[in-house]
Amino acid sequence: MRVVSGMRPTGRLHLGHYFGVIRNWVQLQEEHECFFFIADWHALTTAYKNTKELRKNIIEVMIDWLALGLRPNKSVLFIQSLVKEHAELCLLFGMLTPKSWLELNPTYKDLKYNLLKLSDLEKDFKEKLRDKIENILNLIPFNIHNPDKFREHLLENLTETLIEALFEGEIEPEILKKLNVSKRDFYETDTFGFLGYPVLQTADILIYKGEAVPVGEDQLPHIEFSREIARRFNKLYGKVFPEPKALLTETPKIPGTDGRKMSKSYGNAVFFSDTKEEVERKVMKMFTDPQKLRKNDPGRPEICPVFAWHKLFTKEKELIDGIEIDCKAGKLGCVECKRLLLSHVEAFLEPIRERRRELEQRINEIEDIFYANSKRAREVAKSTMEEVKKAMNLP
Ligand code: TRP
């Protein structure tokens, strides 16, 4: 079975990436022909304004992938933008994609909706800042040429800075929680590129004739989309492509330290690059059952993120059962429970941290590996493009 999947390079990887998809990839590479790539073009569909960190982020992903057990001699590990055929196929798919399919895409619809909410947030910020800025302007001891223009300029910039700080988790993430928007929504993404996100993703998969696509649940609409494009293409020009299916992980999702979905923008993630001390601080501050105030109060493990983590990190089933029983009976305090968890989390993370340290010394060599693998991927992509062109009567 041909397996294809990608990941946007948005920075350092955290436990959510591992339990959501990478663990699945590591297993799949043992038995299947796998193509895993860093979707740098997809990163640009949102973060196109600021590409300063792109290269660094790509390297972070390379290091994390290798540290987590992906093997370049088992899977083809490569970089999307080095295989130009993804773009060529994307262009051709664009010709046969009805605009309505894209506009109905849930990610896009959410985005539109969230952009509206964000513009409210922006207005709100601005209004609150207006008086403050007026006061500051009065303090400036020299004449300002065009005070109105100056004030508006300051207002614009400060609002943007504040919203950015908000998304970096520096101020009141509560607001974001209430609005239920994510960092992605903040970028100005009402663009052709973002609208076409699923078309590019479809090209990513079908250029390798991918049959199975191991992804997180949030990606299901995109995979469905790629099936529809494959069907449409095959109907119009003859059968070239398989209809790919999504492969979901069986492991339950790991919640963030505050019980919500683990995400960098919520500030509730544990990263593979975190030091031992950082991990300790994060684990000891984890949310627990809010009704369990004292050590001897009975707890509800089923709603407690610490217990959800125990189920993933604590190896012995009897120990997990024991924790559940003791918590419910009010015999196990949260601090003790977290200490125990911490030791199991560290047993998992420390070897990965060690491998990361080694890999960080060999960045050039690692980049070479990804470049060489991109060439391997390109050979397959080229041969698919030949078939596509033939089917479509392109020269
Ligand atoms: N959209 C995916 C994500 O955000 C990344 C991705 C890009 C992908 N191209 C892909 C996943 C192709 C699977 C197949 O996680």
Tab-separated table of N, CA and C in Angstrom, residues 5-14 17 21-22 25 36-48 53-62 64-65 78-81 107 111 182-187 189 193-194 196-198 200-201 204 214-216 218-219 222 261-265 271:
chain	number	residue	atom	x	y	z
A	5	SER	N	1.786	11.291	3.438
A	5	SER	CA	1.263	12.315	4.338
A	5	SER	C	2.257	13.463	4.485
A	6	GLY	N	1.751	14.579	4.938
A	6	GLY	CA	2.606	15.746	5.097
A	6	GLY	C	2.301	16.502	6.372
A	7	MET	N	3.204	17.408	6.705
A	7	MET	CA	3.029	18.212	7.912
A	7	MET	C	3.549	19.613	7.639
A	8	ARG	N	2.765	20.610	8.039
A	8	ARG	CA	3.233	21.983	7.831
A	8	ARG	C	4.333	22.319	8.835
A	9	PRO	N	5.399	22.975	8.405
A	9	PRO	CA	6.466	23.333	9.340
A	9	PRO	C	6.100	24.599	10.116
A	10	THR	N	5.394	24.424	11.217
A	10	THR	CA	4.966	25.612	11.959
A	10	THR	C	5.794	25.816	13.211
A	11	GLY	N	6.903	25.068	13.330
A	11	GLY	CA	7.759	25.243	14.508
A	11	GLY	C	8.040	23.911	15.165
A	12	ARG	N	8.445	23.993	16.425
A	12	ARG	CA	8.835	22.779	17.136
A	12	ARG	C	7.630	21.857	17.329
A	13	LEU	N	7.874	20.566	17.289
A	13	LEU	CA	6.774	19.625	17.445
A	13	LEU	C	6.508	19.354	18.929
A	14	HIS	N	5.249	19.044	19.217
A	14	HIS	CA	4.883	18.710	20.594
A	14	HIS	C	4.215	17.335	20.672
A	17	HIS	N	1.503	16.296	18.185
A	17	HIS	CA	1.902	15.828	16.862
A	17	HIS	C	2.239	14.334	16.912
A	21	VAL	N	-0.336	11.913	14.882
A	21	VAL	CA	0.020	11.311	13.592
A	21	VAL	C	1.356	10.578	13.560
A	22	ILE	N	2.398	11.162	14.149
A	22	ILE	CA	3.738	10.625	13.892
A	22	ILE	C	3.903	9.192	14.387
A	25	TRP	N	2.757	7.084	11.729
A	25	TRP	CA	3.710	7.048	10.600
A	25	TRP	C	4.854	6.080	10.903
A	36	PHE	N	6.660	10.812	3.276
A	36	PHE	CA	6.299	11.837	4.264
A	36	PHE	C	7.057	13.119	3.938
A	37	PHE	N	6.325	14.204	3.853
A	37	PHE	CA	7.018	15.434	3.456
A	37	PHE	C	6.675	16.610	4.364
A	38	ILE	N	7.567	17.579	4.332
A	38	ILE	CA	7.366	18.828	5.056
A	38	ILE	C	6.651	19.777	4.109
A	39	ALA	N	5.429	20.145	4.455
A	39	ALA	CA	4.576	20.898	3.532
A	39	ALA	C	4.858	22.396	3.665
A	40	ASP	N	6.012	22.808	3.143
A	40	ASP	CA	6.388	24.222	3.313
A	40	ASP	C	5.505	25.157	2.483
A	41	TRP	N	5.046	24.697	1.330
A	41	TRP	CA	4.126	25.549	0.566
A	41	TRP	C	2.814	25.726	1.323
A	42	HIS	N	2.378	24.673	1.965
A	42	HIS	CA	1.136	24.807	2.743
A	42	HIS	C	1.304	25.781	3.907
A	43	ALA	N	2.508	25.824	4.466
A	43	ALA	CA	2.736	26.785	5.554
A	43	ALA	C	2.519	28.205	5.036
A	44	LEU	N	2.869	28.407	3.766
A	44	LEU	CA	2.726	29.748	3.186
A	44	LEU	C	1.276	30.136	2.910
A	45	THR	N	0.373	29.181	2.902
A	45	THR	CA	-1.024	29.558	2.671
A	45	THR	C	-1.533	30.447	3.797
A	46	THR	N	-0.924	30.337	4.963
A	46	THR	CA	-1.318	31.232	6.056
A	46	THR	C	-0.194	32.205	6.414
A	47	ALA	N	1.009	31.693	6.587
A	47	ALA	CA	2.081	32.542	7.122
A	47	ALA	C	2.918	33.168	6.022
A	48	TYR	N	2.276	33.633	4.972
A	48	TYR	CA	3.045	34.136	3.826
A	48	TYR	C	3.689	35.489	4.094
A	53	GLU	N	11.143	32.748	9.658
A	53	GLU	CA	11.411	31.552	10.450
A	53	GLU	C	11.267	30.257	9.657
A	54	LEU	N	10.876	30.382	8.389
A	54	LEU	CA	10.512	29.177	7.646
A	54	LEU	C	11.619	28.120	7.629
A	55	ARG	N	12.813	28.572	7.309
A	55	ARG	CA	13.927	27.640	7.206
A	55	ARG	C	14.222	26.955	8.545
A	56	LYS	N	14.206	27.778	9.578
A	56	LYS	CA	14.446	27.259	10.923
A	56	LYS	C	13.360	26.231	11.278
A	57	ASN	N	12.124	26.568	10.942
A	57	ASN	CA	11.019	25.658	11.263
A	57	ASN	C	11.134	24.338	10.509
A	58	ILE	N	11.601	24.418	9.280
A	58	ILE	CA	11.776	23.190	8.501
A	58	ILE	C	12.826	22.302	9.170
A	59	ILE	N	13.903	22.935	9.621
A	59	ILE	CA	14.959	22.152	10.275
A	59	ILE	C	14.457	21.533	11.588
A	60	GLU	N	13.649	22.303	12.322
A	60	GLU	CA	13.066	21.758	13.564
A	60	GLU	C	12.274	20.478	13.274
A	61	VAL	N	11.474	20.535	12.205
A	61	VAL	CA	10.657	19.367	11.874
A	61	VAL	C	11.554	18.189	11.497
A	62	MET	N	12.594	18.457	10.713
A	62	MET	CA	13.512	17.378	10.326
A	62	MET	C	14.076	16.691	11.570
A	64	ASP	N	12.981	16.749	14.692
A	64	ASP	CA	11.959	16.053	15.474
A	64	ASP	C	11.530	14.742	14.809
A	65	TRP	N	11.343	14.763	13.519
A	65	TRP	CA	10.936	13.524	12.820
A	65	TRP	C	11.948	12.413	13.056
A	78	PHE	N	10.921	13.994	2.755
A	78	PHE	CA	11.378	15.047	1.840
A	78	PHE	C	10.655	16.372	2.048
A	79	ILE	N	10.996	17.323	1.178
A	79	ILE	CA	10.441	18.664	1.288
A	79	ILE	C	9.554	18.948	0.076
A	80	GLN	N	8.334	19.323	0.350
A	80	GLN	CA	7.346	19.542	-0.712
A	80	GLN	C	7.852	20.467	-1.816
A	81	SER	N	8.404	21.617	-1.443
A	81	SER	CA	8.735	22.619	-2.463
A	81	SER	C	9.899	22.197	-3.347
A	107	THR	N	-12.903	24.138	6.630
A	107	THR	CA	-11.808	24.983	7.129
A	107	THR	C	-11.973	26.402	6.611
A	111	LEU	N	-12.949	29.795	8.672
A	111	LEU	CA	-12.042	30.920	8.566
A	111	LEU	C	-12.814	32.202	8.295
A	182	SER	N	-8.252	30.649	16.246
A	182	SER	CA	-6.871	30.226	16.401
A	182	SER	C	-5.959	31.210	15.689
A	183	LYS	N	-4.679	31.011	15.913
A	183	LYS	CA	-3.698	31.933	15.365
A	183	LYS	C	-3.826	32.076	13.848
A	184	ARG	N	-4.116	30.928	13.247
A	184	ARG	CA	-4.217	30.908	11.803
A	184	ARG	C	-5.216	31.956	11.296
A	185	ASP	N	-6.291	32.147	12.063
A	185	ASP	CA	-7.338	33.060	11.624
A	185	ASP	C	-6.857	34.503	11.579
A	186	PHE	N	-5.801	34.759	12.316
A	186	PHE	CA	-5.328	36.119	12.409
A	186	PHE	C	-4.590	36.565	11.152
A	187	TYR	N	-3.917	35.641	10.534
A	187	TYR	CA	-3.241	35.997	9.295
A	187	TYR	C	-4.293	36.390	8.278
A	189	THR	N	-5.854	35.626	5.522
A	189	THR	CA	-5.834	34.433	4.685
A	189	THR	C	-7.038	34.327	3.766
A	193	GLY	N	-4.493	31.390	-2.435
A	193	GLY	CA	-3.689	30.277	-1.927
A	193	GLY	C	-4.393	29.504	-0.832
A	194	PHE	N	-5.000	30.233	0.084
A	194	PHE	CA	-5.671	29.537	1.186
A	194	PHE	C	-6.925	28.820	0.704
A	196	GLY	N	-7.323	27.571	-2.118
A	196	GLY	CA	-6.889	26.406	-2.880
A	196	GLY	C	-6.127	25.366	-2.072
A	197	TYR	N	-6.038	25.569	-0.766
A	197	TYR	CA	-5.304	24.641	0.116
A	197	TYR	C	-5.604	23.171	-0.191
A	198	PRO	N	-6.902	22.790	-0.259
A	198	PRO	CA	-7.183	21.369	-0.496
A	198	PRO	C	-6.780	20.884	-1.883
A	200	LEU	N	-4.001	21.800	-3.478
A	200	LEU	CA	-2.578	21.484	-3.342
A	200	LEU	C	-2.397	20.188	-2.553
A	201	GLN	N	-3.177	20.040	-1.511
A	201	GLN	CA	-3.077	18.817	-0.701
A	201	GLN	C	-3.430	17.586	-1.537
A	204	ASP	N	-0.528	16.777	-3.643
A	204	ASP	CA	0.501	16.140	-2.803
A	204	ASP	C	0.298	14.626	-2.720
A	214	PRO	N	-2.321	8.836	6.390
A	214	PRO	CA	-2.441	8.898	7.852
A	214	PRO	C	-2.436	10.345	8.340
A	215	VAL	N	-3.553	10.790	8.869
A	215	VAL	CA	-3.695	12.186	9.304
A	215	VAL	C	-4.515	12.255	10.594
A	216	GLY	N	-4.591	13.434	11.149
A	216	GLY	CA	-5.476	13.674	12.283
A	216	GLY	C	-6.904	13.894	11.781
A	218	ASP	N	-8.943	16.232	12.023
A	218	ASP	CA	-9.268	17.533	11.428
A	218	ASP	C	-9.059	17.549	9.914
A	219	GLN	N	-8.308	16.567	9.410
A	219	GLN	CA	-7.992	16.548	7.983
A	219	GLN	C	-8.993	15.764	7.140
A	222	HIS	N	-10.458	17.280	4.015
A	222	HIS	CA	-9.488	17.428	2.937
A	222	HIS	C	-9.277	16.117	2.181
A	261	LYS	N	-7.581	21.025	23.540
A	261	LYS	CA	-6.750	20.433	22.494
A	261	LYS	C	-5.318	20.975	22.609
A	262	MET	N	-4.318	20.098	22.490
A	262	MET	CA	-2.947	20.590	22.617
A	262	MET	C	-2.571	21.407	21.390
A	263	SER	N	-2.135	22.626	21.633
A	263	SER	CA	-1.824	23.519	20.519
A	263	SER	C	-0.829	24.573	20.974
A	264	LYS	N	0.112	24.869	20.091
A	264	LYS	CA	1.122	25.870	20.428
A	264	LYS	C	0.465	27.201	20.786
A	265	SER	N	-0.588	27.562	20.033
A	265	SER	CA	-1.169	28.886	20.271
A	265	SER	C	-1.966	28.967	21.572
A	271	PHE	N	6.745	20.376	24.401
A	271	PHE	CA	7.534	20.198	23.175
A	271	PHE	C	8.668	19.207	23.402
